[in-house]
Coordinates of C-alpha atoms in Angstrom, one line a residue:
M1 CA -61.7 -137.5 -13.2
Q2 CA -62.2 -140.3 -10.6
F3 CA -63.5 -137.7 -8.1
L4 CA -66.0 -136.4 -10.6
W5 CA -67.4 -140.0 -11.3
A6 CA -67.5 -140.7 -7.6
F7 CA -69.5 -137.6 -7.0
I8 CA -71.9 -138.3 -9.9
V9 CA -72.5 -142.0 -9.1
G10 CA -72.9 -141.3 -5.3
G11 CA -75.1 -138.4 -6.1
L12 CA -77.3 -140.5 -8.4
I13 CA -77.7 -143.1 -5.7
C14 CA -78.8 -140.4 -3.2
V15 CA -81.2 -138.9 -5.8
V16 CA -82.8 -142.3 -6.2
G17 CA -83.2 -142.5 -2.4
Q18 CA -84.7 -139.0 -2.3
L19 CA -87.1 -139.8 -5.2
L20 CA -88.3 -142.9 -3.3
M21 CA -89.0 -140.7 -0.2
D22 CA -90.6 -137.8 -2.0
G23 CA -92.2 -139.3 -5.1
V24 CA -93.3 -142.8 -3.8
K25 CA -93.7 -141.5 -0.2
L26 CA -91.7 -144.3 1.3
T27 CA -90.5 -143.8 4.9
P28 CA -86.8 -143.4 5.5
A29 CA -86.6 -147.0 6.8
H30 CA -88.3 -148.4 3.7
T31 CA -86.1 -146.3 1.5
M32 CA -83.0 -147.6 3.3
S33 CA -84.2 -151.2 3.0
T34 CA -85.0 -150.7 -0.7
L35 CA -81.5 -149.4 -1.4
V36 CA -79.8 -152.2 0.6
V37 CA -81.8 -154.8 -1.4
A38 CA -80.9 -153.0 -4.7
G39 CA -77.2 -153.2 -3.8
A40 CA -77.7 -156.9 -3.0
V41 CA -79.4 -157.6 -6.3
A42 CA -76.8 -155.6 -8.2
D43 CA -74.0 -157.7 -6.6
A44 CA -75.9 -161.0 -7.3
L45 CA -76.1 -160.0 -10.9
G46 CA -72.4 -159.0 -11.0
W47 CA -73.0 -155.3 -11.6
Y48 CA -71.9 -153.8 -8.3
D49 CA -68.2 -154.6 -8.4
P50 CA -67.6 -153.0 -11.8
L51 CA -69.5 -150.0 -10.5
V52 CA -67.2 -149.8 -7.5
K53 CA -64.1 -150.1 -9.8
F54 CA -65.5 -147.3 -11.9
A55 CA -66.8 -144.9 -9.3
G56 CA -64.8 -145.8 -6.2
A57 CA -66.1 -144.2 -3.1
G58 CA -69.2 -143.0 -5.0
A59 CA -70.4 -146.6 -5.0
S60 CA -68.7 -148.0 -1.9
I61 CA -69.9 -145.4 0.6
P62 CA -73.7 -145.2 0.1
I63 CA -76.1 -147.8 1.8
T64 CA -76.3 -149.8 -1.4
S65 CA -72.7 -151.0 -0.6
F66 CA -74.0 -152.7 2.6
G67 CA -76.3 -154.9 0.5
N68 CA -73.4 -155.6 -1.8
S69 CA -71.2 -156.6 1.2
L70 CA -74.0 -159.0 2.5
V71 CA -74.4 -160.9 -0.8
H72 CA -70.7 -160.8 -1.7
G73 CA -69.7 -162.3 1.7
A74 CA -72.4 -164.9 1.5
L75 CA -71.5 -166.0 -2.0
T76 CA -67.8 -166.1 -1.3
E77 CA -68.2 -168.3 1.8
L78 CA -70.7 -170.5 0.0
E79 CA -68.0 -171.3 -2.6
K80 CA -65.4 -172.0 0.2
V81 CA -67.3 -173.9 2.9
G82 CA -70.7 -174.8 1.5
W83 CA -74.2 -173.8 2.6
I84 CA -73.2 -172.8 6.2
G85 CA -71.0 -170.2 4.6
V86 CA -74.1 -168.3 3.5
I87 CA -74.7 -167.4 7.1
T88 CA -71.1 -166.9 8.3
G89 CA -70.1 -165.0 5.2
I90 CA -72.7 -162.3 5.8
F91 CA -71.2 -161.5 9.2
D92 CA -67.6 -161.8 8.0
L93 CA -67.7 -158.7 5.8
T94 CA -70.2 -156.7 7.7
A95 CA -69.4 -157.3 11.4
A96 CA -67.6 -154.0 11.8
G97 CA -70.5 -152.0 10.4
I98 CA -73.1 -153.9 12.4
S99 CA -71.1 -153.6 15.6
A100 CA -70.6 -149.9 15.1
A101 CA -74.3 -149.3 14.5
I102 CA -75.2 -151.1 17.7
I103 CA -72.6 -149.4 19.9
F104 CA -73.3 -145.9 18.6
S105 CA -77.0 -146.4 18.8
F106 CA -76.7 -147.5 22.4
L107 CA -74.5 -144.5 23.2
A108 CA -76.9 -142.1 21.5
A109 CA -79.8 -143.6 23.5
L110 CA -77.9 -142.9 26.7
V111 CA -77.3 -139.3 25.8
V112 CA -80.6 -138.4 24.1
R113 CA -84.0 -139.4 25.4
P114 CA -85.6 -141.5 22.6
K115 CA -89.2 -140.6 21.7
G116 CA -91.8 -143.3 21.0

């Protein structure tokens, strides 16, 4: 049953993204930014962790999870070390994802000639 809920929740997040691109005519970059902010707001309100517990990978794999990680890390470090933790906490939970994006983007730019 957990696989079904992961499929449904992950699919609904993707449907929202597709509706933003097709219906509202947002660019993919704007859509991605909107979903990251939505995940951040959901975590700030305390809604994202219960969603991850309910849907598992259906909520932890989409881009909304990145926003969740940013806010979750910032708030956790804020409680531990104070205001400087807001900055350090963001990078604590997301460093691997940010590093991978930079490295793979660089490698792709070496292999494929970018346009623009």
